[in-house]
mmCIF file of C-alpha atoms in Angstrom:
data_model
loop_
_atom_site.group_PDB
_atom_site.id
_atom_site.type_symbol
_atom_site.label_atom_id
_atom_site.label_comp_id
_atom_site.label_asym_id
_atom_site.label_seq_id
_atom_site.Cartn_x
_atom_site.Cartn_y
_atom_site.Cartn_z
ATOM 1 C CA MET M 21 103.791 87.810 71.978
ATOM 2 C CA SER M 22 105.124 84.279 72.320
ATOM 3 C CA ALA M 23 105.927 82.553 75.601
ATOM 4 C CA PHE M 24 109.629 82.878 74.757
ATOM 5 C CA GLN M 25 109.298 86.647 74.267
ATOM 6 C CA LEU M 26 107.402 86.917 77.553
ATOM 7 C CA HIS M 27 110.194 85.030 79.291
ATOM 8 C CA ARG M 28 112.883 87.279 77.805
ATOM 9 C CA LEU M 29 110.957 90.387 78.843
ATOM 10 C CA LEU M 30 110.757 89.094 82.424
ATOM 11 C CA VAL M 31 114.516 88.478 82.477
ATOM 12 C CA LYS M 32 115.328 91.941 81.128
ATOM 13 C CA SER M 33 112.847 93.602 83.494
ATOM 14 C CA TRP M 34 114.460 92.009 86.548
ATOM 15 C CA GLN M 35 117.838 93.236 85.361
ATOM 16 C CA LYS M 36 116.479 96.764 84.930
ATOM 17 C CA ILE M 37 114.958 96.701 88.420
ATOM 18 C CA CYS M 38 117.884 95.246 90.342
ATOM 19 C CA SER M 39 120.863 96.832 88.603
ATOM 20 C CA PRO M 40 120.239 100.475 89.688
ATOM 21 C CA LEU M 41 119.506 99.301 93.244
ATOM 22 C CA HIS M 42 122.709 97.223 93.385
ATOM 23 C CA ILE M 43 120.612 94.300 94.618
ATOM 24 C CA LYS M 44 121.741 90.800 93.722
ATOM 25 C CA TYR M 45 119.426 88.813 95.982
ATOM 26 C CA VAL M 46 115.629 88.547 95.840
ATOM 27 C CA HIS M 47 113.365 86.803 98.359
ATOM 28 C CA LEU M 48 110.230 85.198 96.917
ATOM 29 C CA LEU M 49 107.543 85.359 99.588
ATOM 30 C CA ILE M 50 104.601 83.001 99.032
ATOM 31 C CA ASP M 51 101.873 81.061 100.815
ATOM 32 C CA ASN M 52 101.968 77.259 101.051
ATOM 33 C CA ASP M 53 99.902 76.806 97.900
ATOM 34 C CA GLN M 54 100.764 74.486 95.010
ATOM 35 C CA ASP M 55 100.038 77.027 92.262
ATOM 36 C CA GLU M 56 102.065 79.697 94.032
ATOM 37 C CA ILE M 57 104.965 77.297 94.568
ATOM 38 C CA LEU M 58 105.081 76.351 90.876
ATOM 39 C CA THR M 59 104.835 79.991 89.807
ATOM 40 C CA SER M 60 107.637 81.018 92.138
ATOM 41 C CA LEU M 61 109.864 78.145 90.978
ATOM 42 C CA TYR M 62 109.492 79.449 87.444
ATOM 43 C CA MET M 63 110.290 82.964 88.644
ATOM 44 C CA GLN M 64 113.428 81.616 90.294
ATOM 45 C CA ASN M 65 114.527 80.316 86.891
ATOM 46 C CA VAL M 66 113.919 83.773 85.427
ATOM 47 C CA LEU M 67 116.015 85.370 88.173
ATOM 48 C CA LYS M 68 118.799 82.843 87.665
ATOM 49 C CA GLU M 69 118.921 83.706 83.975
ATOM 50 C CA ALA M 70 119.117 87.381 84.953
ATOM 51 C CA ASN M 71 122.151 86.556 87.170
ATOM 52 C CA ILE M 72 120.206 87.368 90.329
ATOM 53 C CA GLU M 73 120.259 85.025 93.304
ATOM 54 C CA SER M 74 116.985 84.222 95.036
ATOM 55 C CA LYS M 75 115.493 82.360 97.961
ATOM 56 C CA LEU M 76 112.022 80.839 98.052
ATOM 57 C CA CYS M 77 110.253 81.571 101.347
ATOM 58 C CA ILE M 78 107.113 79.470 101.798
ATOM 59 C CA LEU M 79 105.349 81.353 104.579
ATOM 60 C CA TYR M 80 108.085 83.169 106.538
ATOM 61 C CA ASP M 81 109.395 80.610 109.012
ATOM 62 C CA ASN M 82 112.919 80.909 107.590
ATOM 63 C CA LEU M 83 113.103 84.677 108.189
ATOM 64 C CA TYR M 84 114.335 86.247 111.429
ATOM 65 C CA TRP M 85 114.967 89.566 113.121
ATOM 66 C CA LYS M 86 118.590 90.605 113.593
ATOM 67 C CA ASP M 87 119.492 94.098 114.836
ATOM 68 C CA SER M 88 116.185 95.550 113.544
ATOM 69 C CA LYS M 89 116.747 94.021 110.106
ATOM 70 C CA ILE M 90 115.164 90.915 108.601
ATOM 71 C CA ILE M 91 117.477 88.127 107.456
ATOM 72 C CA ASP M 92 116.947 84.605 106.140
ATOM 73 C CA ASN M 93 118.371 81.436 107.649
ATOM 74 C CA ASP M 94 121.482 81.807 105.462
ATOM 75 C CA GLY M 95 122.204 85.270 106.836
ATOM 76 C CA ASN M 96 121.097 87.206 103.734
ATOM 77 C CA GLU M 97 119.371 90.500 104.501
ATOM 78 C CA VAL M 98 115.899 90.865 102.996
ATOM 79 C CA GLN M 99 116.042 93.932 100.743
ATOM 80 C CA LEU M 100 113.797 93.114 97.798
ATOM 81 C CA VAL M 101 110.681 90.928 97.899
ATOM 82 C CA TRP M 102 108.583 89.418 95.145
ATOM 83 C CA LYS M 103 105.330 88.216 96.660
ATOM 84 C CA THR M 104 102.136 86.388 95.835
ATOM 85 C CA TRP M 105 100.398 87.301 99.103
ATOM 86 C CA MET M 106 97.276 89.428 98.638
ATOM 87 C CA TRP M 107 97.622 92.975 99.943
ATOM 88 C CA GLU M 108 94.360 92.473 101.848
ATOM 89 C CA THR M 109 95.953 89.591 103.786
ATOM 90 C CA ILE M 110 98.859 91.867 104.670
ATOM 91 C CA PHE M 111 96.518 94.625 105.851
ATOM 92 C CA SER M 112 94.580 92.160 108.006
ATOM 93 C CA ASP M 113 97.851 91.016 109.566
ATOM 94 C CA TYR M 114 98.783 94.653 110.219
ATOM 95 C CA LEU M 115 95.502 95.320 112.037
ATOM 96 C CA GLN M 116 95.930 92.139 114.090
ATOM 97 C CA ALA M 117 99.488 93.178 115.005
ATOM 98 C CA GLU M 118 98.217 96.577 116.143
ATOM 99 C CA GLN M 119 95.596 94.933 118.328
ATOM 100 C CA ASP M 120 97.914 92.438 120.009
ATOM 101 C CA GLY M 121 100.778 94.910 120.402
ATOM 102 C CA SER M 122 103.316 93.006 118.279
ATOM 103 C CA LEU M 123 103.595 95.527 115.442
ATOM 104 C CA ASN M 124 106.811 97.130 116.684
ATOM 105 C CA LYS M 125 108.414 94.042 118.228
ATOM 106 C CA LYS M 126 111.777 93.274 116.619
ATOM 107 C CA ILE M 127 113.367 90.666 118.874
ATOM 108 C CA ASN M 128 116.567 89.053 117.593
ATOM 109 C CA GLY M 129 116.015 85.448 116.537
ATOM 110 C CA GLU M 130 112.220 85.695 116.355
ATOM 111 C CA HIS M 131 110.191 85.472 113.153
ATOM 112 C CA PRO M 132 108.766 88.711 111.731
ATOM 113 C CA ARG M 133 105.089 89.044 110.925
ATOM 114 C CA LEU M 134 104.014 89.204 107.302
ATOM 115 C CA CYS M 135 103.141 92.890 107.585
ATOM 116 C CA GLN M 136 106.534 93.655 109.151
ATOM 117 C CA ILE M 137 108.236 92.260 106.057
ATOM 118 C CA VAL M 138 106.118 93.794 103.324
ATOM 119 C CA LEU M 139 105.247 97.130 104.991
ATOM 120 C CA ASN M 140 108.877 97.804 105.860
ATOM 121 C CA ASP M 141 110.720 100.997 104.899
ATOM 122 C CA GLN M 142 113.947 99.022 104.433
ATOM 123 C CA ILE M 143 112.425 96.482 102.032
ATOM 124 C CA LYS M 144 111.281 97.087 98.460
ATOM 125 C CA VAL M 145 108.323 95.086 97.146
ATOM 126 C CA ILE M 146 107.747 94.133 93.521
ATOM 127 C CA GLU M 147 104.070 94.982 93.235
ATOM 128 C CA PRO M 148 102.898 98.562 93.632
ATOM 129 C CA LEU M 149 100.658 99.293 96.592
ATOM 130 C CA TRP M 150 98.282 101.304 94.395
ATOM 131 C CA LYS M 151 97.142 98.007 92.826
ATOM 132 C CA VAL M 152 94.993 97.558 95.936
ATOM 133 C CA ILE M 153 92.545 100.105 94.503
ATOM 134 C CA PRO M 154 91.854 98.775 90.981
ATOM 135 C CA SER M 155 92.000 95.136 92.149
ATOM 136 C CA ASN M 156 89.276 95.711 94.758
ATOM 137 C CA LYS M 157 85.752 95.459 93.349
ATOM 138 C CA ALA M 158 84.666 98.258 95.673
ATOM 139 C CA ILE M 159 85.859 100.612 92.943
ATOM 140 C CA LEU M 160 83.209 99.343 90.506
ATOM 141 C CA PRO M 161 80.188 101.138 92.084
ATOM 142 C CA VAL M 162 82.360 104.267 92.275
ATOM 143 C CA LEU M 163 83.227 104.071 88.580
ATOM 144 C CA TRP M 164 79.575 103.462 87.678
ATOM 145 C CA SER M 165 78.487 106.531 89.658
ATOM 146 C CA MET M 166 81.136 108.617 87.874
ATOM 147 C CA PHE M 167 80.510 107.218 84.380
ATOM 148 C CA PRO M 168 76.954 105.819 84.252
ATOM 149 C CA ASN M 169 76.095 103.800 81.132
ATOM 150 C CA HIS M 170 79.694 103.783 79.932
ATOM 151 C CA PRO M 171 80.023 101.026 77.281
ATOM 152 C CA HIS M 172 83.003 99.457 79.071
ATOM 153 C CA LEU M 173 81.313 99.276 82.473
ATOM 154 C CA LEU M 174 78.554 97.148 83.973
ATOM 155 C CA GLN M 175 76.072 98.635 86.409
ATOM 156 C CA SER M 176 77.463 98.008 89.897
ATOM 157 C CA GLU M 177 75.817 98.924 93.190
ATOM 158 C CA TRP M 178 76.350 98.493 96.930
ATOM 159 C CA THR M 179 72.685 97.583 97.360
ATOM 160 C CA LEU M 180 70.450 95.325 95.301
ATOM 161 C CA THR M 181 68.198 97.582 93.215
ATOM 162 C CA ASP M 182 64.938 96.736 91.452
ATOM 163 C CA ASP M 183 66.631 97.492 88.137
ATOM 164 C CA LEU M 184 69.306 94.875 88.788
ATOM 165 C CA LYS M 185 66.688 92.333 89.867
ATOM 166 C CA LYS M 186 64.789 92.794 86.598
ATOM 167 C CA ASN M 187 67.841 92.321 84.384
ATOM 168 C CA GLY M 188 69.727 89.603 86.260
ATOM 169 C CA TYR M 189 72.660 90.257 88.528
ATOM 170 C CA VAL M 190 75.826 88.890 90.095
ATOM 171 C CA LYS M 191 76.664 88.998 93.789
ATOM 172 C CA LYS M 192 80.403 88.988 94.437
ATOM 173 C CA PRO M 193 82.781 89.864 97.304
ATOM 174 C CA ILE M 194 84.829 93.035 96.915
ATOM 175 C CA VAL M 195 87.956 90.997 97.706
ATOM 176 C CA GLY M 196 88.399 87.540 96.255
ATOM 177 C CA ARG M 197 90.200 85.370 93.774
ATOM 178 C CA CYS M 198 89.650 82.395 91.488
ATOM 179 C CA GLY M 199 85.887 82.996 91.267
ATOM 180 C CA HIS M 200 85.250 82.216 94.950
ATOM 181 C CA ASN M 201 81.892 83.109 96.586
ATOM 182 C CA VAL M 202 80.226 84.375 93.408
ATOM 183 C CA THR M 203 76.481 83.914 92.793
ATOM 184 C CA LEU M 204 74.675 84.494 89.476
ATOM 185 C CA PHE M 205 70.923 85.234 89.457
ATOM 186 C CA ASP M 206 68.620 85.060 86.428
ATOM 187 C CA VAL M 207 66.669 87.953 84.888
ATOM 188 C CA ARG M 208 63.891 87.667 87.478
ATOM 189 C CA GLY M 209 66.388 87.639 90.320
ATOM 190 C CA ASP M 210 64.711 84.696 92.043
ATOM 191 C CA SER M 211 66.656 81.775 90.582
ATOM 192 C CA VAL M 212 70.358 80.963 90.968
ATOM 193 C CA LEU M 213 72.083 80.206 87.660
ATOM 194 C CA ASP M 214 75.397 79.251 89.231
ATOM 195 C CA GLU M 215 77.334 79.814 92.448
ATOM 196 C CA THR M 216 80.669 78.978 94.020
ATOM 197 C CA GLN M 217 81.917 78.474 97.547
ATOM 198 C CA GLY M 218 85.171 79.801 98.981
ATOM 199 C CA LYS M 219 86.954 81.596 101.783
ATOM 200 C CA PHE M 220 85.645 85.124 101.145
ATOM 201 C CA LEU M 221 82.181 84.668 102.634
ATOM 202 C CA ASP M 222 82.803 87.275 105.342
ATOM 203 C CA ARG M 223 83.670 90.100 102.920
ATOM 204 C CA ASN M 224 81.462 92.991 101.860
ATOM 205 C CA VAL M 225 79.725 92.394 98.540
ATOM 206 C CA ILE M 226 78.637 94.357 95.505
ATOM 207 C CA TYR M 227 75.800 93.662 93.071
ATOM 208 C CA GLN M 228 76.585 93.869 89.373
ATOM 209 C CA LYS M 229 74.502 93.569 86.230
ATOM 210 C CA LEU M 230 74.636 90.074 84.747
ATOM 211 C CA PHE M 231 76.561 89.804 81.500
ATOM 212 C CA THR M 232 76.772 86.283 80.141
ATOM 213 C CA LEU M 233 80.010 85.492 78.348
ATOM 214 C CA PRO M 234 79.831 84.479 74.669
ATOM 215 C CA LYS M 235 79.715 80.729 74.155
ATOM 216 C CA TYR M 236 81.902 78.968 71.597
ATOM 217 C CA GLU M 237 81.525 75.238 70.963
ATOM 218 C CA GLY M 238 80.016 74.773 74.413
ATOM 219 C CA TYR M 239 82.644 76.810 76.284
ATOM 220 C CA TYR M 240 82.579 80.249 77.889
ATOM 221 C CA ALA M 241 85.872 82.065 77.354
ATOM 222 C CA ILE M 242 87.515 84.856 79.317
ATOM 223 C CA MET M 243 90.757 86.631 78.464
ATOM 224 C CA GLY M 244 93.494 87.789 80.803
ATOM 225 C CA SER M 245 96.629 89.746 79.971
ATOM 226 C CA TRP M 246 100.086 90.245 81.478
ATOM 227 C CA ILE M 247 101.762 93.576 82.079
ATOM 228 C CA VAL M 248 105.508 93.342 82.704
ATOM 229 C CA HIS M 249 107.370 96.475 83.819
ATOM 230 C CA GLY M 250 104.649 98.678 82.346
ATOM 231 C CA LEU M 251 104.478 96.888 78.989
ATOM 232 C CA PHE M 252 101.925 94.512 77.493
ATOM 233 C CA ALA M 253 103.599 91.113 77.582
ATOM 234 C CA GLY M 254 101.016 88.608 76.416
ATOM 235 C CA PHE M 255 97.583 87.172 77.040
ATOM 236 C CA GLY M 256 95.897 83.949 77.987
ATOM 237 C CA ILE M 257 92.410 82.488 77.653
ATOM 238 C CA ARG M 258 90.570 80.369 80.201
ATOM 239 C CA GLU M 259 87.464 78.566 79.037
ATOM 240 C CA ASP M 260 84.933 76.395 80.791
ATOM 241 C CA LYS M 261 81.476 74.936 80.400
ATOM 242 C CA LYS M 262 80.581 76.528 83.747
ATOM 243 C CA LEU M 263 79.303 80.112 83.870
ATOM 244 C CA ILE M 264 81.838 81.059 86.565
ATOM 245 C CA THR M 265 85.509 80.792 85.630
ATOM 246 C CA ASP M 266 87.750 79.507 88.420
ATOM 247 C CA ALA M 267 91.294 78.276 89.032
ATOM 248 C CA GLU M 268 90.413 74.836 87.664
ATOM 249 C CA SER M 269 89.131 76.168 84.332
ATOM 250 C CA PRO M 270 91.246 74.910 81.403
ATOM 251 C CA VAL M 271 93.719 77.283 79.758
ATOM 252 C CA ALA M 272 93.280 77.315 75.992
ATOM 253 C CA ALA M 273 96.248 77.389 73.637
ATOM 254 C CA CYS M 274 96.072 80.544 71.554
ATOM 255 C CA CYS M 275 98.034 82.605 69.077
ATOM 256 C CA ILE M 276 97.560 85.628 66.830
ATOM 257 C CA VAL M 277 97.984 85.043 63.099
ATOM 258 C CA TRP M 278 98.606 87.935 60.715
ATOM 259 C CA LYS M 279 97.778 87.507 57.036
#
């Protein structure tokens, strides 16, 4: 699928989502991150083409409580949110709000918390909550215990076993992104092949069998795909000379050619 086809599918999908709900305004809720800002600016163009108005909310300083509803600084009620915030960040904010007693505070003119926006019965969120389960690496040891030696799975454990040490293994946080806080150990388990730093050092970790990516012309390649409204919508390839792919890894141009 070409980039143009992907774009058209995004436009049509937004129309299918918003039309039955009679919603003509979408709030894009993102962190103050350059990649997220650029992505959301593109999504705003998609929404504009779908004849849907939108407002970009970097953090949530331009959102306020009004009569138990959340509005933006232009007076538009927040009804539908597209977000780039990780669900785990939202859950952490929820737990913090429970602890400090602010979870149920809805004072006119004050800013809502992140969890009060996204975990709100009056607001729909474009990203299903069930994605928390498959996106968390804690599911990998569970899958391995259910389907040991499955050809599409790598051995994954909560504890470092002798078997993993003998064959080489990867230590990675159950929650993370962009290859942060990943360590690769060689087949003896006593030498680090590669490792990355990041902000997920305090998370629980799993240990997974090492599988080195194929190398082509000096680069390791990894493929990612897009699902839009339940349909396959395209793929992309990141490649790098490093063993661990991260957000700085180059994106390779690619296409499928039929003879």
